[in-house]
JSON list of C-alpha atoms in Angstrom, two decimals:
[
{"chain": "A", "resi": 1, "resn": "MET", "atom": "CA", "xyz": [101.98, 129.94, 103.34]},
{"chain": "A", "resi": 2, "resn": "ASN", "atom": "CA", "xyz": [98.37, 129.91, 104.47]},
{"chain": "A", "resi": 3, "resn": "LEU", "atom": "CA", "xyz": [97.96, 126.57, 106.27]},
{"chain": "A", "resi": 4, "resn": "PHE", "atom": "CA", "xyz": [94.18, 126.80, 105.98]},
{"chain": "A", "resi": 5, "resn": "GLU", "atom": "CA", "xyz": [94.49, 126.59, 102.20]},
{"chain": "A", "resi": 6, "resn": "GLU", "atom": "CA", "xyz": [96.74, 123.55, 102.31]},
{"chain": "A", "resi": 7, "resn": "THR", "atom": "CA", "xyz": [95.00, 120.36, 101.19]},
{"chain": "A", "resi": 8, "resn": "ASN", "atom": "CA", "xyz": [96.25, 116.80, 101.45]},
{"chain": "A", "resi": 9, "resn": "ASP", "atom": "CA", "xyz": [94.99, 115.40, 98.17]},
{"chain": "A", "resi": 10, "resn": "TRP", "atom": "CA", "xyz": [96.65, 112.04, 98.45]},
{"chain": "A", "resi": 11, "resn": "ALA", "atom": "CA", "xyz": [94.86, 110.64, 95.41]},
{"chain": "A", "resi": 12, "resn": "GLU", "atom": "CA", "xyz": [96.62, 113.28, 93.30]},
{"chain": "A", "resi": 13, "resn": "LYS", "atom": "CA", "xyz": [99.97, 112.96, 95.10]},
{"chain": "A", "resi": 14, "resn": "LEU", "atom": "CA", "xyz": [99.99, 109.17, 94.74]},
{"chain": "A", "resi": 15, "resn": "ALA", "atom": "CA", "xyz": [98.88, 109.21, 91.09]},
{"chain": "A", "resi": 16, "resn": "PRO", "atom": "CA", "xyz": [102.46, 108.63, 89.79]},
{"chain": "A", "resi": 17, "resn": "ILE", "atom": "CA", "xyz": [102.76, 105.27, 91.60]},
{"chain": "A", "resi": 18, "resn": "LEU", "atom": "CA", "xyz": [99.21, 104.29, 90.63]},
{"chain": "A", "resi": 19, "resn": "THR", "atom": "CA", "xyz": [100.22, 104.90, 87.01]},
{"chain": "A", "resi": 20, "resn": "LYS", "atom": "CA", "xyz": [103.55, 103.10, 87.40]},
{"chain": "A", "resi": 21, "resn": "TYR", "atom": "CA", "xyz": [102.19, 99.95, 89.06]},
{"chain": "A", "resi": 22, "resn": "LYS", "atom": "CA", "xyz": [98.52, 99.80, 88.02]},
{"chain": "A", "resi": 23, "resn": "GLY", "atom": "CA", "xyz": [97.41, 96.28, 87.13]},
{"chain": "A", "resi": 24, "resn": "ARG", "atom": "CA", "xyz": [100.78, 94.69, 87.82]},
{"chain": "A", "resi": 25, "resn": "LYS", "atom": "CA", "xyz": [100.32, 91.08, 88.90]},
{"chain": "A", "resi": 26, "resn": "GLN", "atom": "CA", "xyz": [101.02, 90.21, 92.51]},
{"chain": "A", "resi": 27, "resn": "PRO", "atom": "CA", "xyz": [104.48, 88.53, 92.82]},
{"chain": "A", "resi": 28, "resn": "LEU", "atom": "CA", "xyz": [103.02, 85.08, 93.56]},
{"chain": "A", "resi": 29, "resn": "ASP", "atom": "CA", "xyz": [103.21, 83.09, 90.32]},
{"chain": "A", "resi": 30, "resn": "TYR", "atom": "CA", "xyz": [99.68, 81.69, 90.28]},
{"chain": "A", "resi": 31, "resn": "HIS", "atom": "CA", "xyz": [97.64, 80.63, 87.23]},
{"chain": "A", "resi": 32, "resn": "ASN", "atom": "CA", "xyz": [94.09, 80.54, 88.56]},
{"chain": "A", "resi": 33, "resn": "LEU", "atom": "CA", "xyz": [92.04, 81.57, 91.59]},
{"chain": "A", "resi": 34, "resn": "TYR", "atom": "CA", "xyz": [92.48, 78.24, 93.37]},
{"chain": "A", "resi": 35, "resn": "GLN", "atom": "CA", "xyz": [96.27, 78.48, 93.11]},
{"chain": "A", "resi": 36, "resn": "LEU", "atom": "CA", "xyz": [96.19, 82.08, 94.31]},
{"chain": "A", "resi": 37, "resn": "VAL", "atom": "CA", "xyz": [94.19, 81.19, 97.43]},
{"chain": "A", "resi": 38, "resn": "VAL", "atom": "CA", "xyz": [96.53, 78.29, 98.30]},
{"chain": "A", "resi": 39, "resn": "MET", "atom": "CA", "xyz": [99.68, 80.36, 97.67]},
{"chain": "A", "resi": 40, "resn": "VAL", "atom": "CA", "xyz": [98.40, 83.34, 99.66]},
{"chain": "A", "resi": 41, "resn": "VAL", "atom": "CA", "xyz": [97.76, 81.08, 102.66]},
{"chain": "A", "resi": 42, "resn": "LEU", "atom": "CA", "xyz": [101.22, 79.50, 102.31]},
{"chain": "A", "resi": 43, "resn": "SER", "atom": "CA", "xyz": [102.97, 82.86, 101.93]},
{"chain": "A", "resi": 44, "resn": "ALA", "atom": "CA", "xyz": [102.07, 84.14, 105.41]},
{"chain": "A", "resi": 45, "resn": "GLN", "atom": "CA", "xyz": [105.39, 84.87, 107.21]},
{"chain": "A", "resi": 46, "resn": "ASP", "atom": "CA", "xyz": [107.26, 83.36, 104.26]},
{"chain": "A", "resi": 47, "resn": "SER", "atom": "CA", "xyz": [108.65, 84.78, 101.01]},
{"chain": "A", "resi": 48, "resn": "ASP", "atom": "CA", "xyz": [106.81, 84.87, 97.69]},
{"chain": "A", "resi": 49, "resn": "ALA", "atom": "CA", "xyz": [109.97, 83.45, 96.08]},
{"chain": "A", "resi": 50, "resn": "ASN", "atom": "CA", "xyz": [109.89, 80.38, 98.31]},
{"chain": "A", "resi": 51, "resn": "ILE", "atom": "CA", "xyz": [106.20, 79.74, 97.63]},
{"chain": "A", "resi": 52, "resn": "ASN", "atom": "CA", "xyz": [106.75, 80.16, 93.87]},
{"chain": "A", "resi": 53, "resn": "LYS", "atom": "CA", "xyz": [109.51, 77.54, 94.09]},
{"chain": "A", "resi": 54, "resn": "ILE", "atom": "CA", "xyz": [107.39, 74.82, 95.72]},
{"chain": "A", "resi": 55, "resn": "ALA", "atom": "CA", "xyz": [104.12, 75.60, 93.91]},
{"chain": "A", "resi": 56, "resn": "PRO", "atom": "CA", "xyz": [104.55, 73.72, 90.58]},
{"chain": "A", "resi": 57, "resn": "ALA", "atom": "CA", "xyz": [105.14, 70.33, 92.24]},
{"chain": "A", "resi": 58, "resn": "LEU", "atom": "CA", "xyz": [102.36, 70.99, 94.76]},
{"chain": "A", "resi": 59, "resn": "PHE", "atom": "CA", "xyz": [99.80, 71.77, 92.06]},
{"chain": "A", "resi": 60, "resn": "GLU", "atom": "CA", "xyz": [100.75, 68.71, 90.02]},
{"chain": "A", "resi": 61, "resn": "VAL", "atom": "CA", "xyz": [99.52, 66.58, 92.91]},
{"chain": "A", "resi": 62, "resn": "PHE", "atom": "CA", "xyz": [96.68, 68.89, 94.00]},
{"chain": "A", "resi": 63, "resn": "PRO", "atom": "CA", "xyz": [95.46, 70.62, 90.81]},
{"chain": "A", "resi": 64, "resn": "ASN", "atom": "CA", "xyz": [92.18, 71.97, 92.24]},
{"chain": "A", "resi": 65, "resn": "MET", "atom": "CA", "xyz": [90.14, 72.47, 95.39]},
{"chain": "A", "resi": 66, "resn": "GLU", "atom": "CA", "xyz": [88.36, 69.15, 94.90]},
{"chain": "A", "resi": 67, "resn": "SER", "atom": "CA", "xyz": [91.60, 67.13, 94.92]},
{"chain": "A", "resi": 68, "resn": "LEU", "atom": "CA", "xyz": [92.68, 68.93, 98.09]},
{"chain": "A", "resi": 69, "resn": "SER", "atom": "CA", "xyz": [89.30, 68.40, 99.78]},
{"chain": "A", "resi": 70, "resn": "ILE", "atom": "CA", "xyz": [89.50, 64.59, 99.50]},
{"chain": "A", "resi": 71, "resn": "SER", "atom": "CA", "xyz": [93.09, 64.50, 100.78]},
{"chain": "A", "resi": 72, "resn": "ASN", "atom": "CA", "xyz": [94.43, 64.94, 104.31]},
{"chain": "A", "resi": 73, "resn": "VAL", "atom": "CA", "xyz": [97.09, 66.79, 106.27]},
{"chain": "A", "resi": 74, "resn": "GLU", "atom": "CA", "xyz": [99.55, 63.88, 106.23]},
{"chain": "A", "resi": 75, "resn": "ALA", "atom": "CA", "xyz": [99.43, 63.66, 102.43]},
{"chain": "A", "resi": 76, "resn": "LEU", "atom": "CA", "xyz": [99.80, 67.43, 102.00]},
{"chain": "A", "resi": 77, "resn": "ILE", "atom": "CA", "xyz": [102.70, 68.08, 104.39]},
{"chain": "A", "resi": 78, "resn": "PRO", "atom": "CA", "xyz": [105.50, 66.49, 102.27]},
{"chain": "A", "resi": 79, "resn": "HIS", "atom": "CA", "xyz": [104.69, 68.94, 99.46]},
{"chain": "A", "resi": 80, "resn": "ILE", "atom": "CA", "xyz": [104.84, 72.06, 101.67]},
{"chain": "A", "resi": 81, "resn": "SER", "atom": "CA", "xyz": [107.47, 71.00, 104.23]},
{"chain": "A", "resi": 82, "resn": "LYS", "atom": "CA", "xyz": [109.86, 73.78, 103.11]},
{"chain": "A", "resi": 83, "resn": "VAL", "atom": "CA", "xyz": [107.25, 76.42, 103.97]},
{"chain": "A", "resi": 84, "resn": "ARG", "atom": "CA", "xyz": [107.35, 78.16, 107.33]},
{"chain": "A", "resi": 85, "resn": "ASN", "atom": "CA", "xyz": [104.70, 76.84, 109.76]},
{"chain": "A", "resi": 86, "resn": "PHE", "atom": "CA", "xyz": [103.81, 74.11, 107.26]},
{"chain": "A", "resi": 87, "resn": "GLY", "atom": "CA", "xyz": [101.91, 72.00, 109.81]},
{"chain": "A", "resi": 88, "resn": "THR", "atom": "CA", "xyz": [99.49, 74.76, 110.72]},
{"chain": "A", "resi": 89, "resn": "LYS", "atom": "CA", "xyz": [99.09, 75.78, 107.07]},
{"chain": "A", "resi": 90, "resn": "ALA", "atom": "CA", "xyz": [98.39, 72.20, 106.01]},
{"chain": "A", "resi": 91, "resn": "ASN", "atom": "CA", "xyz": [95.53, 72.09, 108.51]},
{"chain": "A", "resi": 92, "resn": "TRP", "atom": "CA", "xyz": [94.21, 75.42, 107.24]},
{"chain": "A", "resi": 93, "resn": "LEU", "atom": "CA", "xyz": [94.32, 74.37, 103.59]},
{"chain": "A", "resi": 94, "resn": "ILE", "atom": "CA", "xyz": [92.59, 71.03, 104.14]},
{"chain": "A", "resi": 95, "resn": "GLU", "atom": "CA", "xyz": [89.88, 72.78, 106.17]},
{"chain": "A", "resi": 96, "resn": "ILE", "atom": "CA", "xyz": [89.45, 75.46, 103.46]},
{"chain": "A", "resi": 97, "resn": "ALA", "atom": "CA", "xyz": [89.19, 72.80, 100.76]},
{"chain": "A", "resi": 98, "resn": "GLN", "atom": "CA", "xyz": [86.68, 70.74, 102.72]},
{"chain": "A", "resi": 99, "resn": "THR", "atom": "CA", "xyz": [84.61, 73.89, 103.33]},
{"chain": "A", "resi": 100, "resn": "ILE", "atom": "CA", "xyz": [84.69, 75.11, 99.71]},
{"chain": "A", "resi": 101, "resn": "GLN", "atom": "CA", "xyz": [84.81, 71.71, 97.91]},
{"chain": "A", "resi": 102, "resn": "LYS", "atom": "CA", "xyz": [85.16, 73.16, 94.38]},
{"chain": "A", "resi": 103, "resn": "ASP", "atom": "CA", "xyz": [87.07, 76.03, 92.77]},
{"chain": "A", "resi": 104, "resn": "GLU", "atom": "CA", "xyz": [83.88, 77.75, 91.63]},
{"chain": "A", "resi": 105, "resn": "ASN", "atom": "CA", "xyz": [82.76, 78.04, 95.27]},
{"chain": "A", "resi": 106, "resn": "ILE", "atom": "CA", "xyz": [85.69, 80.27, 96.28]},
{"chain": "A", "resi": 107, "resn": "PRO", "atom": "CA", "xyz": [84.10, 83.39, 97.83]},
{"chain": "A", "resi": 108, "resn": "LEU", "atom": "CA", "xyz": [85.13, 86.82, 96.56]},
{"chain": "A", "resi": 109, "resn": "THR", "atom": "CA", "xyz": [83.89, 89.06, 99.37]},
{"chain": "A", "resi": 110, "resn": "MET", "atom": "CA", "xyz": [85.75, 90.22, 102.46]},
{"chain": "A", "resi": 111, "resn": "ASP", "atom": "CA", "xyz": [83.35, 88.40, 104.81]},
{"chain": "A", "resi": 112, "resn": "GLY", "atom": "CA", "xyz": [83.41, 85.21, 102.73]},
{"chain": "A", "resi": 113, "resn": "LEU", "atom": "CA", "xyz": [87.19, 85.07, 102.48]},
{"chain": "A", "resi": 114, "resn": "THR", "atom": "CA", "xyz": [88.01, 86.03, 106.08]},
{"chain": "A", "resi": 115, "resn": "ALA", "atom": "CA", "xyz": [85.61, 83.31, 107.29]},
{"chain": "A", "resi": 116, "resn": "LEU", "atom": "CA", "xyz": [88.15, 80.79, 105.92]},
{"chain": "A", "resi": 117, "resn": "LYS", "atom": "CA", "xyz": [91.02, 79.53, 108.10]},
{"chain": "A", "resi": 118, "resn": "GLY", "atom": "CA", "xyz": [94.33, 81.27, 107.49]},
{"chain": "A", "resi": 119, "resn": "ILE", "atom": "CA", "xyz": [92.87, 84.18, 105.50]},
{"chain": "A", "resi": 120, "resn": "GLY", "atom": "CA", "xyz": [92.87, 87.58, 107.19]},
{"chain": "A", "resi": 121, "resn": "ARG", "atom": "CA", "xyz": [92.03, 90.98, 105.74]},
{"chain": "A", "resi": 122, "resn": "LYS", "atom": "CA", "xyz": [95.42, 91.42, 104.07]},
{"chain": "A", "resi": 123, "resn": "SER", "atom": "CA", "xyz": [95.15, 88.08, 102.26]},
{"chain": "A", "resi": 124, "resn": "ALA", "atom": "CA", "xyz": [91.51, 88.72, 101.36]},
{"chain": "A", "resi": 125, "resn": "ASN", "atom": "CA", "xyz": [92.41, 92.14, 99.90]},
{"chain": "A", "resi": 126, "resn": "VAL", "atom": "CA", "xyz": [95.14, 90.52, 97.77]},
{"chain": "A", "resi": 127, "resn": "ILE", "atom": "CA", "xyz": [92.78, 87.81, 96.47]},
{"chain": "A", "resi": 128, "resn": "MET", "atom": "CA", "xyz": [90.01, 90.33, 95.68]},
{"chain": "A", "resi": 129, "resn": "ARG", "atom": "CA", "xyz": [92.42, 92.66, 93.90]},
{"chain": "A", "resi": 130, "resn": "GLU", "atom": "CA", "xyz": [93.83, 89.87, 91.76]},
{"chain": "A", "resi": 131, "resn": "ALA", "atom": "CA", "xyz": [90.30, 88.60, 91.00]},
{"chain": "A", "resi": 132, "resn": "ASN", "atom": "CA", "xyz": [89.36, 92.14, 89.90]},
{"chain": "A", "resi": 133, "resn": "VAL", "atom": "CA", "xyz": [86.34, 92.48, 92.18]},
{"chain": "A", "resi": 134, "resn": "PRO", "atom": "CA", "xyz": [85.41, 95.76, 93.94]},
{"chain": "A", "resi": 135, "resn": "ALA", "atom": "CA", "xyz": [87.71, 96.51, 96.87]},
{"chain": "A", "resi": 136, "resn": "GLU", "atom": "CA", "xyz": [86.36, 96.41, 100.41]},
{"chain": "A", "resi": 137, "resn": "GLY", "atom": "CA", "xyz": [89.67, 97.43, 101.94]},
{"chain": "A", "resi": 138, "resn": "ILE", "atom": "CA", "xyz": [93.32, 98.25, 101.20]},
{"chain": "A", "resi": 139, "resn": "ILE", "atom": "CA", "xyz": [96.21, 95.78, 101.07]},
{"chain": "A", "resi": 140, "resn": "ALA", "atom": "CA", "xyz": [98.47, 96.44, 104.07]},
{"chain": "A", "resi": 141, "resn": "ASP", "atom": "CA", "xyz": [101.43, 94.07, 103.83]},
{"chain": "A", "resi": 142, "resn": "LEU", "atom": "CA", "xyz": [104.84, 94.53, 105.47]},
{"chain": "A", "resi": 143, "resn": "HIS", "atom": "CA", "xyz": [105.96, 96.93, 102.73]},
{"chain": "A", "resi": 144, "resn": "VAL", "atom": "CA", "xyz": [102.85, 99.11, 103.11]},
{"chain": "A", "resi": 145, "resn": "ILE", "atom": "CA", "xyz": [103.23, 99.09, 106.91]},
{"chain": "A", "resi": 146, "resn": "ARG", "atom": "CA", "xyz": [106.77, 100.47, 106.48]},
{"chain": "A", "resi": 147, "resn": "VAL", "atom": "CA", "xyz": [106.22, 102.86, 103.56]},
{"chain": "A", "resi": 148, "resn": "ALA", "atom": "CA", "xyz": [102.83, 104.52, 104.27]},
{"chain": "A", "resi": 149, "resn": "PRO", "atom": "CA", "xyz": [104.01, 106.24, 107.48]},
{"chain": "A", "resi": 150, "resn": "ARG", "atom": "CA", "xyz": [107.34, 107.13, 105.85]},
{"chain": "A", "resi": 151, "resn": "ILE", "atom": "CA", "xyz": [105.56, 108.94, 103.01]},
{"chain": "A", "resi": 152, "resn": "GLY", "atom": "CA", "xyz": [103.46, 110.81, 105.57]},
{"chain": "A", "resi": 153, "resn": "LEU", "atom": "CA", "xyz": [100.13, 109.14, 104.84]},
{"chain": "A", "resi": 154, "resn": "ILE", "atom": "CA", "xyz": [99.49, 107.83, 108.35]},
{"chain": "A", "resi": 155, "resn": "PRO", "atom": "CA", "xyz": [101.16, 107.60, 111.78]},
{"chain": "A", "resi": 156, "resn": "GLU", "atom": "CA", "xyz": [103.60, 104.73, 112.25]},
{"chain": "A", "resi": 157, "resn": "SER", "atom": "CA", "xyz": [102.15, 101.41, 113.42]},
{"chain": "A", "resi": 158, "resn": "LYS", "atom": "CA", "xyz": [103.17, 97.74, 113.25]},
{"chain": "A", "resi": 159, "resn": "ASP", "atom": "CA", "xyz": [99.52, 96.63, 113.31]},
{"chain": "A", "resi": 160, "resn": "GLY", "atom": "CA", "xyz": [98.38, 95.79, 109.77]},
{"chain": "A", "resi": 161, "resn": "ILE", "atom": "CA", "xyz": [94.66, 96.08, 110.61]},
{"chain": "A", "resi": 162, "resn": "LYS", "atom": "CA", "xyz": [95.21, 99.54, 112.15]},
{"chain": "A", "resi": 163, "resn": "VAL", "atom": "CA", "xyz": [97.30, 100.63, 109.15]},
{"chain": "A", "resi": 164, "resn": "GLU", "atom": "CA", "xyz": [94.58, 99.46, 106.75]},
{"chain": "A", "resi": 165, "resn": "LYS", "atom": "CA", "xyz": [91.84, 101.30, 108.67]},
{"chain": "A", "resi": 166, "resn": "GLN", "atom": "CA", "xyz": [93.88, 104.52, 108.75]},
{"chain": "A", "resi": 167, "resn": "LEU", "atom": "CA", "xyz": [94.57, 104.28, 105.01]},
{"chain": "A", "resi": 168, "resn": "MET", "atom": "CA", "xyz": [90.84, 103.73, 104.35]},
{"chain": "A", "resi": 169, "resn": "GLN", "atom": "CA", "xyz": [90.15, 106.96, 106.25]},
{"chain": "A", "resi": 170, "resn": "VAL", "atom": "CA", "xyz": [92.61, 109.12, 104.30]},
{"chain": "A", "resi": 171, "resn": "LEU", "atom": "CA", "xyz": [92.33, 107.64, 100.78]},
{"chain": "A", "resi": 172, "resn": "PRO", "atom": "CA", "xyz": [89.27, 107.83, 98.49]},
{"chain": "A", "resi": 173, "resn": "LYS", "atom": "CA", "xyz": [87.51, 104.53, 97.84]},
{"chain": "A", "resi": 174, "resn": "GLU", "atom": "CA", "xyz": [88.02, 104.73, 94.08]},
{"chain": "A", "resi": 175, "resn": "ILE", "atom": "CA", "xyz": [91.76, 104.02, 94.50]},
{"chain": "A", "resi": 176, "resn": "TRP", "atom": "CA", "xyz": [91.52, 101.33, 97.22]},
{"chain": "A", "resi": 177, "resn": "GLU", "atom": "CA", "xyz": [91.77, 98.46, 94.75]},
{"chain": "A", "resi": 178, "resn": "GLU", "atom": "CA", "xyz": [95.18, 99.49, 93.40]},
{"chain": "A", "resi": 179, "resn": "ILE", "atom": "CA", "xyz": [96.82, 101.75, 95.96]},
{"chain": "A", "resi": 180, "resn": "GLY", "atom": "CA", "xyz": [97.83, 99.06, 98.48]},
{"chain": "A", "resi": 181, "resn": "MET", "atom": "CA", "xyz": [99.67, 97.02, 95.86]},
{"chain": "A", "resi": 182, "resn": "ALA", "atom": "CA", "xyz": [101.17, 100.20, 94.36]},
{"chain": "A", "resi": 183, "resn": "ILE", "atom": "CA", "xyz": [102.63, 101.20, 97.73]},
{"chain": "A", "resi": 184, "resn": "SER", "atom": "CA", "xyz": [103.79, 97.59, 98.23]},
{"chain": "A", "resi": 185, "resn": "PHE", "atom": "CA", "xyz": [105.64, 97.57, 94.90]},
{"chain": "A", "resi": 186, "resn": "LEU", "atom": "CA", "xyz": [107.15, 100.97, 95.73]},
{"chain": "A", "resi": 187, "resn": "GLY", "atom": "CA", "xyz": [108.39, 99.45, 99.01]},
{"chain": "A", "resi": 188, "resn": "ARG", "atom": "CA", "xyz": [109.77, 96.34, 97.29]},
{"chain": "A", "resi": 189, "resn": "GLU", "atom": "CA", "xyz": [111.61, 98.22, 94.54]},
{"chain": "A", "resi": 190, "resn": "ILE", "atom": "CA", "xyz": [112.41, 101.80, 95.61]},
{"chain": "A", "resi": 191, "resn": "CYS", "atom": "CA", "xyz": [111.31, 102.71, 99.15]},
{"chain": "A", "resi": 192, "resn": "ARG", "atom": "CA", "xyz": [113.29, 99.86, 100.68]},
{"chain": "A", "resi": 193, "resn": "PRO", "atom": "CA", "xyz": [114.59, 99.90, 104.28]},
{"chain": "A", "resi": 194, "resn": "THR", "atom": "CA", "xyz": [117.38, 102.04, 102.79]},
{"chain": "A", "resi": 195, "resn": "PRO", "atom": "CA", "xyz": [115.33, 104.01, 100.26]},
{"chain": "A", "resi": 196, "resn": "LYS", "atom": "CA", "xyz": [116.45, 105.00, 96.75]},
{"chain": "A", "resi": 197, "resn": "CYS", "atom": "CA", "xyz": [114.86, 108.44, 96.98]},
{"chain": "A", "resi": 198, "resn": "PRO", "atom": "CA", "xyz": [116.20, 109.86, 93.67]},
{"chain": "A", "resi": 199, "resn": "GLU", "atom": "CA", "xyz": [114.33, 107.10, 91.80]},
{"chain": "A", "resi": 200, "resn": "CYS", "atom": "CA", "xyz": [111.01, 107.67, 93.58]},
{"chain": "A", "resi": 201, "resn": "PRO", "atom": "CA", "xyz": [108.14, 109.05, 91.45]},
{"chain": "A", "resi": 202, "resn": "ILE", "atom": "CA", "xyz": [106.49, 110.70, 94.49]},
{"chain": "A", "resi": 203, "resn": "ARG", "atom": "CA", "xyz": [109.62, 112.09, 96.15]},
{"chain": "A", "resi": 204, "resn": "GLU", "atom": "CA", "xyz": [108.37, 115.71, 95.87]},
{"chain": "A", "resi": 205, "resn": "ASP", "atom": "CA", "xyz": [105.38, 114.95, 98.11]},
{"chain": "A", "resi": 206, "resn": "CYS", "atom": "CA", "xyz": [107.08, 112.43, 100.42]},
{"chain": "A", "resi": 207, "resn": "GLN", "atom": "CA", "xyz": [107.46, 113.65, 104.00]},
{"chain": "A", "resi": 208, "resn": "TYR", "atom": "CA", "xyz": [110.27, 111.26, 105.00]},
{"chain": "A", "resi": 209, "resn": "PRO", "atom": "CA", "xyz": [112.65, 113.43, 107.07]},
{"chain": "A", "resi": 210, "resn": "LEU", "atom": "CA", "xyz": [115.75, 111.48, 105.94]},
{"chain": "A", "resi": 211, "resn": "LYS", "atom": "CA", "xyz": [114.96, 111.44, 102.23]},
{"chain": "A", "resi": 212, "resn": "THR", "atom": "CA", "xyz": [117.68, 112.31, 99.74]},
{"chain": "A", "resi": 213, "resn": "ILE", "atom": "CA", "xyz": [116.84, 113.92, 96.42]}
]
């Protein structure tokens, strides 16, 4: 094989998972942008399933950003006490609400979202993807951090920001909006810590040395 003719067209190689997962809703069971922002903040270092469980009762009491903005940490904590780091997150959410005031003021840019307490690039990428606005980055959650190096996309790293930057370098911008979530769903369903390689739609191009076909 002539190595100089070999190309790494990842957009083409990853097309099967883009097709399989394109447009699939993020696992948080939100019903509007306000709920998504609150649930994304709460889900940091916690499970989507746990946040989905506490969300209905929370949003009955705090149905919008305005109701949250006129409340306080002490009133919020009882509704999120089963969430990991609930004290810190309560402070973040009250500060976000007091900054934004109303649902229609929720920013939908990377700079606008990451300026808010408790929202980093990963969370901002999730919110922007779900809001269907142009991507400014690539979602790099725990699943992407595990799966992207395994496939052979990037070197291994535990640093989500580094993983995102490396993915942005190797993947064309036109697939940024969907590819992070597609890799995440692949990691949740198929490319698990013990991968189900025979079920994987990109197994032919995967470079995982321990894969089984």
